[in-house]
CSV table of C-alpha atoms in Angstrom, one decimal:
chain,number,residue,atom,x,y,z
J,1,MET,CA,-15.6,-23.8,61.1
J,2,LYS,CA,-18.4,-23.0,58.6
J,3,ARG,CA,-17.4,-19.4,58.7
J,4,TYR,CA,-13.8,-20.4,58.0
J,5,HIS,CA,-14.7,-22.5,54.9
J,6,ARG,CA,-17.0,-19.8,53.6
J,7,GLN,CA,-14.3,-17.2,53.9
J,8,LYS,CA,-11.8,-19.6,52.2
J,9,ARG,CA,-14.1,-20.2,49.3
J,10,LEU,CA,-14.5,-16.4,48.9
J,11,THR,CA,-10.7,-15.9,49.0
J,12,ASP,CA,-10.1,-18.6,46.5
J,13,GLY,CA,-12.6,-17.1,44.2
J,14,GLN,CA,-11.0,-13.7,44.4
J,15,ARG,CA,-7.6,-15.4,43.6
J,16,GLN,CA,-9.0,-17.2,40.6
J,17,ALA,CA,-10.5,-13.9,39.3
J,18,ASN,CA,-6.9,-12.5,39.2
J,19,PHE,CA,-5.6,-15.4,37.0
J,20,CYS,CA,-6.7,-17.1,33.8
J,21,GLN,CA,-6.1,-20.5,32.5
J,22,VAL,CA,-3.6,-20.5,29.6
J,23,THR,CA,-3.4,-23.3,27.1
J,24,ALA,CA,-1.6,-23.7,23.8
J,25,GLU,CA,-4.9,-23.4,22.0
J,26,SER,CA,-5.7,-20.1,23.7
J,27,ILE,CA,-2.2,-18.7,22.9
J,28,VAL,CA,-2.5,-19.6,19.2
J,29,LYS,CA,-6.0,-18.1,19.1
J,30,LYS,CA,-4.9,-14.9,20.7
J,31,ARG,CA,-1.9,-14.6,18.4
J,32,THR,CA,-4.1,-15.2,15.3
J,33,LYS,CA,-6.5,-12.5,16.5
J,34,ARG,CA,-3.6,-10.1,17.1
J,35,GLU,CA,-2.1,-10.7,13.6
J,36,ALA,CA,-5.5,-10.2,12.0
J,37,THR,CA,-5.9,-6.9,13.8
J,38,GLY,CA,-2.4,-5.9,12.8
J,39,GLU,CA,-3.2,-6.5,9.1
J,40,LYS,CA,-6.5,-4.7,9.4
J,41,ASN,CA,-4.7,-1.6,10.8
J,42,ALA,CA,-1.6,-1.9,8.7
J,43,SER,CA,-2.1,1.1,6.5
J,44,ARG,CA,-3.0,3.4,9.5
J,45,MET,CA,0.1,2.2,11.5
J,46,LEU,CA,2.2,2.5,8.4
J,47,ARG,CA,1.5,6.2,8.3
J,48,ASP,CA,2.3,6.3,12.0
J,49,THR,CA,5.8,5.0,11.4
J,50,MET,CA,6.5,8.2,9.5
J,51,ALA,CA,5.7,10.1,12.7
J,52,VAL,CA,3.7,13.3,13.1
J,53,GLU,CA,6.0,15.2,10.8
J,54,THR,CA,4.1,13.6,7.9
J,55,PHE,CA,1.5,16.3,8.3
J,56,ASP,CA,2.7,19.7,7.6
J,57,PRO,CA,0.1,22.3,8.7
J,58,PHE,CA,2.6,25.1,8.5
J,59,ASP,CA,3.9,24.3,5.0
J,60,SER,CA,7.4,24.2,6.3
J,61,PHE,CA,8.7,21.1,4.4
J,62,ALA,CA,10.8,21.1,1.3
J,63,ALA,CA,8.1,19.2,-0.6
J,64,ASP,CA,4.3,18.8,-0.6
J,65,THR,CA,3.5,15.9,1.7
J,66,SER,CA,-0.2,15.9,1.1
J,67,GLU,CA,0.1,12.8,-1.1
J,68,LEU,CA,2.3,10.9,1.3
J,69,PRO,CA,-0.5,9.2,3.3
J,70,LYS,CA,-2.1,8.0,0.1
J,71,LEU,CA,1.2,6.7,-1.2
J,72,LEU,CA,1.8,4.9,2.1
J,73,ASP,CA,-1.6,3.3,1.9
J,74,HIS,CA,-0.8,1.7,-1.4
J,75,PRO,CA,0.0,-2.1,-1.2
J,76,LEU,CA,3.4,-1.6,-2.9
J,77,ALA,CA,4.5,0.9,-0.3
J,78,ARG,CA,5.3,-1.9,2.2
J,79,GLN,CA,8.3,-3.0,0.1
J,80,ALA,CA,9.2,0.2,-1.7
J,81,GLY,CA,12.1,1.2,0.5
J,82,GLU,CA,13.7,-2.2,0.9
J,83,PRO,CA,16.4,-3.0,1.7
J,84,VAL,CA,17.2,0.5,3.0
J,85,ILE,CA,14.2,1.2,5.1
J,86,ASN,CA,11.2,-1.0,6.2
J,87,PHE,CA,7.9,0.9,5.9
J,88,SER,CA,6.1,-2.1,7.6
J,89,SER,CA,4.5,-1.4,10.9
J,90,GLN,CA,5.0,-5.0,12.1
J,91,THR,CA,8.7,-4.6,12.9
J,92,GLY,CA,10.8,-2.1,14.8
J,93,PHE,CA,13.8,-3.0,12.7
J,94,GLN,CA,15.3,-0.7,10.0
J,95,GLY,CA,12.6,2.0,10.5
J,96,LEU,CA,12.7,5.6,9.6
J,97,ARG,CA,14.4,6.8,12.8
J,98,THR,CA,16.6,3.8,13.4
J,99,VAL,CA,18.2,4.1,9.9
J,100,PHE,CA,18.3,7.8,9.2
J,101,ARG,CA,18.2,9.3,12.8
J,102,SER,CA,16.1,12.1,11.2
J,103,SER,CA,12.6,13.1,10.3
J,104,LEU,CA,10.9,14.2,7.2
J,105,ALA,CA,12.2,17.7,7.9
J,106,ASP,CA,15.4,16.7,6.0
J,107,PRO,CA,14.7,17.9,2.5
J,108,ALA,CA,16.9,15.4,0.7
J,109,LEU,CA,15.4,12.5,2.6
J,110,LEU,CA,11.8,13.7,2.2
J,111,ASN,CA,12.2,14.0,-1.6
J,112,ALA,CA,14.0,10.7,-1.8
J,113,ILE,CA,11.1,8.9,0.1
J,114,LEU,CA,8.5,10.6,-2.1
J,115,LEU,CA,10.5,9.6,-5.2
J,116,THR,CA,10.8,6.0,-4.0
J,117,LEU,CA,7.1,5.6,-3.2
J,118,THR,CA,6.0,7.4,-6.4
J,119,PHE,CA,8.1,5.1,-8.5
J,120,ALA,CA,6.8,2.0,-6.7
J,121,VAL,CA,3.2,3.0,-7.3
J,122,ILE,CA,3.4,4.5,-10.8
J,123,GLY,CA,6.3,2.5,-12.2
J,124,ASN,CA,7.0,5.0,-14.9
J,125,PRO,CA,10.4,6.7,-14.8
J,126,GLU,CA,9.3,9.2,-17.4
J,127,SER,CA,6.2,10.5,-15.5
J,128,ALA,CA,6.2,14.2,-14.5
J,129,LYS,CA,5.9,13.4,-10.8
J,130,PHE,CA,8.8,11.0,-10.9
J,131,LEU,CA,11.1,13.4,-12.8
J,132,ALA,CA,10.1,16.2,-10.4
J,133,TYR,CA,10.9,14.3,-7.3
J,134,LYS,CA,14.2,13.0,-8.8
J,135,GLY,CA,15.3,16.4,-9.7
J,136,GLU,CA,14.5,17.8,-6.3
J,137,THR,CA,16.2,14.9,-4.6
J,138,LEU,CA,19.4,15.4,-6.6
J,139,ARG,CA,19.3,19.1,-6.0
J,140,TRP,CA,19.0,18.8,-2.2
J,141,VAL,CA,21.6,16.0,-2.0
J,142,ASN,CA,24.1,18.1,-3.9
J,143,GLN,CA,23.4,21.1,-1.7
J,144,GLN,CA,23.9,19.1,1.5
J,145,LEU,CA,27.1,17.6,0.1
J,146,GLN,CA,28.5,21.1,0.1
J,147,ASP,CA,28.1,21.4,3.8
J,148,PRO,CA,30.8,19.3,5.7
J,149,GLU,CA,28.5,19.2,8.8
J,150,ILE,CA,25.7,17.3,7.1
J,151,ALA,CA,27.4,15.8,4.1
J,152,ALA,CA,28.0,12.5,5.8
J,153,ALA,CA,24.8,12.5,8.0
J,154,PRO,CA,22.7,9.4,7.9
J,155,ALA,CA,19.8,11.3,6.3
J,156,THR,CA,22.0,12.4,3.4
J,157,ILE,CA,23.5,8.9,2.9
J,158,GLY,CA,20.0,7.4,3.2
J,159,ALA,CA,18.7,9.7,0.4
J,160,ILE,CA,21.6,8.5,-1.8
J,161,LEU,CA,20.8,4.9,-1.0
J,162,LEU,CA,17.2,5.4,-2.0
J,163,LEU,CA,18.4,6.9,-5.3
J,164,VAL,CA,20.5,3.7,-5.7
J,165,GLY,CA,17.4,1.6,-5.2
J,166,ILE,CA,15.7,3.4,-8.1
J,167,GLU,CA,18.7,2.8,-10.3
J,168,ALA,CA,18.7,-0.9,-9.4
J,169,ARG,CA,15.0,-1.1,-10.5
J,170,LEU,CA,16.0,0.6,-13.7
J,171,ASN,CA,19.0,-1.8,-14.2
J,172,ASN,CA,21.7,0.9,-14.3
J,173,PRO,CA,24.8,-0.7,-12.8
J,174,LYS,CA,27.1,2.2,-13.7
J,175,SER,CA,24.9,4.7,-11.8
J,176,ILE,CA,24.7,2.3,-8.9
J,177,GLN,CA,28.5,2.0,-8.7
J,178,MET,CA,28.9,5.8,-8.9
J,179,HIS,CA,26.5,6.4,-6.1
J,180,MET,CA,27.8,3.6,-3.9
J,181,ASN,CA,31.4,4.8,-4.3
J,182,GLY,CA,30.2,8.2,-3.3
J,183,VAL,CA,28.5,6.7,-0.2
J,184,ILE,CA,31.7,4.9,0.9
J,185,HIS,CA,33.7,8.1,0.4
J,186,LEU,CA,31.3,10.0,2.6
J,187,MET,CA,31.6,7.3,5.3
J,188,LYS,CA,35.3,7.5,5.2
J,189,GLN,CA,35.2,11.3,5.5
J,190,SER,CA,32.9,10.9,8.5
J,191,SER,CA,35.5,8.6,10.1
J,192,ILE,CA,38.3,11.1,9.5
J,193,ARG,CA,36.2,13.8,11.1
J,194,HIS,CA,35.6,11.5,14.1
J,195,GLY,CA,31.9,11.3,13.2
J,196,TYR,CA,29.9,8.3,14.3
J,197,LEU,CA,27.6,6.4,11.9
J,198,HIS,CA,25.3,3.9,13.7
J,199,ASP,CA,24.7,0.3,12.7
J,200,GLY,CA,21.3,1.1,11.1
J,201,ILE,CA,22.7,3.1,8.3
J,202,LYS,CA,25.7,0.7,7.9
J,203,ARG,CA,23.3,-2.2,7.6
J,204,ALA,CA,21.3,-0.3,4.9
J,205,VAL,CA,24.5,0.4,3.0
J,206,PHE,CA,25.6,-3.3,3.1
J,207,TRP,CA,22.2,-4.7,1.9
J,208,GLN,CA,21.7,-2.1,-0.8
J,209,ASP,CA,25.2,-2.8,-2.1
J,210,LEU,CA,24.8,-6.6,-2.1
J,211,ILE,CA,21.3,-6.7,-3.5
J,212,CYS,CA,22.1,-4.3,-6.3
J,213,ALA,CA,25.1,-6.5,-7.2
J,214,VAL,CA,22.7,-9.5,-7.3
J,215,LEU,CA,20.1,-7.8,-9.4
J,216,THR,CA,22.2,-5.8,-11.8
J,217,GLY,CA,25.8,-7.2,-11.7
J,218,SER,CA,27.2,-3.9,-10.3
J,219,THR,CA,30.6,-4.1,-8.6
J,220,ARG,CA,30.3,-4.4,-4.9
J,221,ALA,CA,31.8,-1.6,-2.8
J,222,ILE,CA,31.9,-3.5,0.5
J,223,ASP,CA,31.4,-7.0,1.9
J,224,HIS,CA,30.2,-8.8,5.1
J,225,GLU,CA,33.5,-8.0,6.9
J,226,THR,CA,33.6,-4.3,6.2
J,227,PHE,CA,31.5,-3.1,9.2
J,228,VAL,CA,32.2,-4.5,12.6
J,229,GLU,CA,28.6,-4.2,13.6
J,230,LEU,CA,27.6,-6.7,10.9
J,231,ILE,CA,30.4,-9.3,11.4
J,232,TRP,CA,29.0,-12.7,12.3
J,233,ARG,CA,30.7,-15.8,13.8
J,234,ARG,CA,29.3,-19.2,14.7
J,235,ASP,CA,28.0,-19.4,18.2
J,236,PRO,CA,30.2,-22.0,20.0
J,237,LEU,CA,27.2,-23.1,22.1
J,238,LEU,CA,25.2,-24.0,19.0
J,239,LEU,CA,27.9,-25.9,17.0
J,240,PRO,CA,25.8,-29.1,16.9
J,241,ILE,CA,23.3,-27.4,14.6
J,242,PHE,CA,26.0,-26.4,12.0
J,243,GLN,CA,25.7,-29.6,10.0
J,244,VAL,CA,25.8,-30.4,6.3
J,245,PRO,CA,22.4,-31.9,5.3
J,246,GLU,CA,22.6,-35.5,4.2
J,247,GLY,CA,21.5,-34.7,0.6
J,248,PHE,CA,24.6,-32.5,0.0
J,249,VAL,CA,27.0,-35.1,1.5
J,250,ARG,CA,26.2,-37.4,-1.4
J,251,SER,CA,27.5,-34.8,-3.9
J,252,ALA,CA,30.3,-33.4,-1.8
J,253,ASP,CA,33.0,-34.0,-4.5
J,254,LEU,CA,31.0,-32.0,-6.9
J,255,LEU,CA,30.2,-29.1,-4.6
J,256,GLY,CA,33.5,-28.5,-2.8
J,257,SER,CA,34.4,-27.6,0.8
J,258,GLU,CA,33.7,-23.9,0.5
J,259,PHE,CA,30.1,-24.3,-0.5
J,260,LEU,CA,29.5,-27.0,2.1
J,261,SER,CA,30.9,-24.7,4.8
J,262,ILE,CA,28.3,-22.1,3.8
J,263,VAL,CA,25.6,-24.8,3.7
J,264,ARG,CA,26.4,-25.6,7.4
J,265,ASP,CA,25.6,-22.0,8.2
J,266,ILE,CA,22.3,-22.0,6.2
J,267,ARG,CA,21.3,-25.2,8.0
J,268,ALA,CA,21.9,-23.5,11.3
J,269,LEU,CA,19.9,-20.5,10.3
J,270,GLN,CA,17.1,-22.8,9.2
J,271,ALA,CA,17.2,-24.7,12.6
J,272,ILE,CA,17.0,-21.4,14.5
J,273,ARG,CA,14.1,-20.2,12.4
J,274,ASP,CA,12.2,-23.5,12.6
J,275,ALA,CA,12.6,-23.6,16.4
J,276,THR,CA,11.6,-20.1,17.3
J,277,ASP,CA,9.0,-17.4,16.5
J,278,VAL,CA,10.9,-14.1,16.0
J,279,ASP,CA,9.5,-11.2,17.9
J,280,TYR,CA,9.2,-8.4,15.4
J,281,TYR,CA,10.2,-5.8,18.0
J,282,ASP,CA,13.2,-7.8,19.4
J,283,SER,CA,15.8,-5.8,17.6
J,284,VAL,CA,18.7,-7.6,19.3
J,285,THR,CA,17.7,-11.0,18.1
J,286,ILE,CA,16.7,-9.7,14.6
J,287,MET,CA,20.1,-8.0,14.2
J,288,ARG,CA,21.9,-11.3,15.1
J,289,LEU,CA,19.8,-13.2,12.6
J,290,ASP,CA,20.3,-10.4,10.0
J,291,ASN,CA,24.1,-10.6,10.5
J,292,HIS,CA,23.9,-14.4,10.1
J,293,GLN,CA,22.0,-14.0,6.8
J,294,ALA,CA,24.2,-11.2,5.6
J,295,SER,CA,27.3,-13.4,6.0
J,296,ILE,CA,25.8,-16.3,4.1
J,297,GLU,CA,24.4,-14.3,1.2
J,298,SER,CA,27.6,-12.3,0.8
J,299,ARG,CA,29.8,-15.4,0.7
J,300,LEU,CA,27.4,-17.1,-1.7
J,301,TYR,CA,27.6,-14.1,-4.0
J,302,ASN,CA,31.4,-14.1,-3.9
J,303,LEU,CA,31.5,-17.8,-4.6
J,304,GLY,CA,29.2,-17.6,-7.5
J,305,LYS,CA,30.8,-14.9,-9.7
J,306,ASP,CA,30.3,-15.3,-13.4
J,307,PRO,CA,33.3,-17.6,-14.3
J,308,MET,CA,31.8,-20.2,-12.0
J,309,ARG,CA,29.0,-20.7,-14.4
J,310,PHE,CA,31.4,-22.2,-16.9
J,311,GLU,CA,33.8,-23.9,-14.6
J,312,ASN,CA,31.2,-25.8,-12.6
J,313,PRO,CA,27.6,-25.3,-13.7
J,314,ALA,CA,26.1,-27.7,-11.2
J,315,LEU,CA,27.7,-25.9,-8.3
J,316,TYR,CA,26.5,-22.6,-9.8
J,317,CYS,CA,22.9,-23.8,-9.8
J,318,CYS,CA,23.2,-24.9,-6.2
J,319,ILE,CA,24.7,-21.5,-5.2
J,320,VAL,CA,21.7,-19.7,-6.7
J,321,ALA,CA,19.2,-22.1,-5.1
J,322,ALA,CA,20.9,-21.8,-1.7
J,323,HIS,CA,20.7,-18.0,-2.1
J,324,ILE,CA,17.0,-18.2,-2.7
J,325,CYS,CA,16.5,-20.5,0.3
J,326,THR,CA,18.5,-18.3,2.6
J,327,TYR,CA,16.6,-15.1,1.6
J,328,MET,CA,13.3,-16.8,2.1
J,329,LEU,CA,14.2,-18.0,5.7
J,330,PHE,CA,13.9,-14.4,7.0
J,331,THR,CA,10.8,-12.9,5.4
J,332,GLU,CA,9.5,-11.1,8.4
J,333,VAL,CA,11.8,-8.2,8.0
J,334,TRP,CA,12.1,-8.0,4.2
J,335,SER,CA,8.8,-8.8,2.5
J,336,ALA,CA,9.8,-7.8,-1.0
J,337,SER,CA,9.7,-10.5,-3.7
J,338,VAL,CA,12.2,-8.8,-6.0
J,339,VAL,CA,15.3,-10.9,-5.0
J,340,PRO,CA,13.7,-14.4,-5.0
J,341,SER,CA,11.7,-13.6,-8.1
J,342,PHE,CA,14.8,-12.5,-10.0
J,343,LEU,CA,17.0,-15.4,-8.8
J,344,THR,CA,14.4,-18.1,-9.6
J,345,ARG,CA,14.0,-16.7,-13.2
J,346,TYR,CA,17.8,-16.5,-13.5
J,347,LEU,CA,18.1,-20.1,-12.2
J,348,MET,CA,15.7,-21.3,-14.9
J,349,GLU,CA,17.9,-19.7,-17.6
J,350,ILE,CA,21.0,-21.5,-16.2
J,351,LEU,CA,19.2,-24.8,-16.1
J,352,GLN,CA,17.9,-24.3,-19.7
J,353,CYS,CA,21.1,-22.9,-21.3
J,354,ILE,CA,23.7,-25.2,-19.9
J,355,SER,CA,24.0,-28.9,-20.9
J,356,ILE,CA,23.8,-30.7,-17.6
J,357,GLU,CA,21.7,-33.7,-18.5
J,358,ASN,CA,24.4,-36.2,-17.5
J,359,LEU,CA,24.9,-34.4,-14.2
J,360,ARG,CA,21.1,-34.4,-13.6
J,361,VAL,CA,21.1,-38.2,-13.8
J,362,GLU,CA,24.2,-38.7,-11.7
J,363,HIS,CA,23.1,-36.2,-9.1
J,364,TRP,CA,19.4,-36.7,-9.5
J,365,SER,CA,18.4,-35.8,-5.9
J,366,LEU,CA,20.5,-32.6,-5.9
J,367,PHE,CA,18.9,-31.3,-9.0
J,368,ALA,CA,15.4,-32.3,-7.8
J,369,TRP,CA,16.0,-29.9,-4.8
J,370,VAL,CA,17.3,-27.2,-7.1
J,371,ILE,CA,14.2,-27.4,-9.4
J,372,CYS,CA,11.8,-27.6,-6.5
J,373,THR,CA,13.3,-24.5,-5.0
J,374,GLY,CA,12.9,-22.5,-8.1
J,375,ALA,CA,9.4,-23.8,-8.7
J,376,THR,CA,8.3,-22.9,-5.2
J,377,PHE,CA,9.5,-19.3,-5.1
J,378,VAL,CA,9.2,-18.1,-8.7
J,379,GLY,CA,5.5,-17.2,-8.2
J,380,PRO,CA,2.5,-18.0,-10.4
J,381,GLY,CA,2.8,-17.5,-14.1
J,382,SER,CA,4.6,-18.9,-17.2
J,383,LYS,CA,7.9,-19.4,-15.4
J,384,GLN,CA,6.3,-21.6,-12.8
J,385,THR,CA,4.7,-23.6,-15.6
J,386,GLU,CA,8.2,-24.1,-17.1
J,387,TYR,CA,9.5,-25.3,-13.7
J,388,ALA,CA,6.6,-27.7,-13.5
J,389,LEU,CA,7.4,-29.2,-16.9
J,390,MET,CA,11.1,-29.4,-16.0
J,391,LEU,CA,10.3,-31.2,-12.7
J,392,GLN,CA,8.0,-33.6,-14.6
J,393,ARG,CA,10.9,-34.5,-17.0
J,394,HIS,CA,13.3,-34.7,-14.2
J,395,LEU,CA,11.2,-37.2,-12.3
J,396,GLU,CA,11.3,-39.4,-15.5
J,397,LEU,CA,15.1,-39.4,-15.3
J,398,ALA,CA,15.1,-40.9,-11.8
J,399,PRO,CA,17.2,-44.0,-11.7
J,400,PRO,CA,15.5,-47.2,-10.3
J,401,PRO,CA,16.8,-46.8,-6.8
J,402,LEU,CA,15.3,-43.3,-6.6
J,403,ALA,CA,12.2,-43.8,-8.7
J,404,SER,CA,10.1,-44.5,-5.7
J,405,ASP,CA,11.5,-41.6,-3.6
J,406,LYS,CA,8.9,-39.2,-2.4
J,407,LEU,CA,9.6,-35.5,-2.7
J,408,HIS,CA,8.3,-34.7,0.8
J,409,VAL,CA,11.1,-37.1,2.1
J,410,LEU,CA,13.8,-36.0,-0.3
J,411,LEU,CA,13.6,-32.2,0.1
J,412,PRO,CA,14.3,-32.0,3.9
J,413,SER,CA,17.6,-33.8,3.3
J,414,PHE,CA,18.8,-30.5,1.7
J,415,ILE,CA,17.9,-27.0,2.7
J,416,TRP,CA,14.1,-27.0,3.2
J,417,SER,CA,12.1,-25.4,6.0
J,418,GLU,CA,8.6,-26.8,6.4
J,419,LYS,CA,7.7,-23.9,8.6
J,420,THR,CA,8.7,-21.2,6.1
J,421,TYR,CA,8.4,-23.0,2.7
J,422,SER,CA,5.5,-25.4,3.0
J,423,LYS,CA,2.7,-23.0,2.2
J,424,ARG,CA,4.2,-21.9,-1.2
J,425,TRP,CA,5.3,-25.4,-2.0
J,426,ALA,CA,1.7,-26.7,-1.4
J,427,GLN,CA,0.3,-23.9,-3.6
J,428,PHE,CA,2.7,-25.0,-6.4
J,429,LEU,CA,1.7,-28.6,-6.1
J,430,THR,CA,-2.0,-27.7,-6.1
J,431,ARG,CA,-1.6,-25.9,-9.4
J,432,TYR,CA,0.6,-28.4,-11.2
J,433,ARG,CA,0.1,-31.8,-9.6
J,434,SER,CA,-1.6,-33.3,-12.8
J,435,VAL,CA,1.3,-32.0,-14.9
J,436,ILE,CA,4.2,-33.1,-12.7
J,437,PHE,CA,2.9,-36.6,-11.9
J,438,LYS,CA,1.1,-37.5,-15.1
J,439,HIS,CA,3.3,-40.6,-15.5
J,440,ILE,CA,3.2,-41.5,-11.8
J,441,ASP,CA,0.5,-42.8,-9.6
J,442,THR,CA,-1.0,-39.6,-8.3
J,443,ASP,CA,-2.5,-41.3,-5.4
J,444,THR,CA,0.9,-41.9,-3.8
J,445,SER,CA,2.3,-39.5,-1.3
J,446,ILE,CA,4.6,-36.9,-2.6
């Protein structure tokens, strides 16, 4: 019997050695350690995403790649290719091969990447390096367009899209439209020749077209229904999460049914994001979320065309604020701050230029959300100070029933993700608490 118990203890000990106790705390600790390690090795892994072709020992590439590792190590390189290509090592979505299905051996693509990275780092469109890379990119693109076999290849289209990104940063809407019309023509020619363009390059075309329209006012060449791979519909099993937040219901007559329908979809996207941690390498889930976001942002843009500013300025402010909130719900894939920074500054101009004082009193809660959205995502600087002063004045307009409302209770009744927004909101409050609440008891919860 003693021998039996001794053997049993030995066996149990061996079993325990093969297993470990897992707790929520250990999982969080392990994830934090993994994220810290990922950040530490980001620059090295960033170069790895460009594959071994980055190094050219035989001098066989169409451009000198010796500076490429240094460019990729620069902090601005992470967002330089957005929204066409993601240089980040933390996601397997919209990478070099998944978008272009090519390597740096393609001369047009190589020069376009070097052009994009150089402009992101230098920021001077008149520098010798920029002009040299741009000239080479255009030369190789034009040369490849003469060859029917590669004219509509993803690498050629990708090189053009990167050129479009440069034109967007230089605010040249006419050049953008010319290039985008050319891209659509190439895609149609590919279809006629029974060629196949995968969803990665189509997704890049869609986002470049939409974001350029947002940033520069260029005419859109396509929309969210153009490519079947990007079409999104509500999941019938998740219909209960497609709800209009209570805060918008109180202003339903002002906002209209079309905007509220889009808000339902934003609320659902927020619910999904708040309830799950997205796996950077789970491309299927990320593409589903990307399609969801694409549908929302495309419809918001279509709803908020310029005449809307004069027909219903309050609705127009809400459209811009909703666009900012939607974009910021999905920051793992696209880390660039160009779109929210632009839209928050644009929102400030609308709020300052249009006389909406009466509406701000009648729909006080709605405009409190709009102002807080802009203040949270505009980033530190003079514009954020303007938002703080505007919020301070808006709090003074609060009618008696709302005067005691706390912002931390008010904001979640609109589009507001504690998981995604809270850090930046807290930073804003830390900077401007004394300004915003100088006429209010600052000891109360906000």
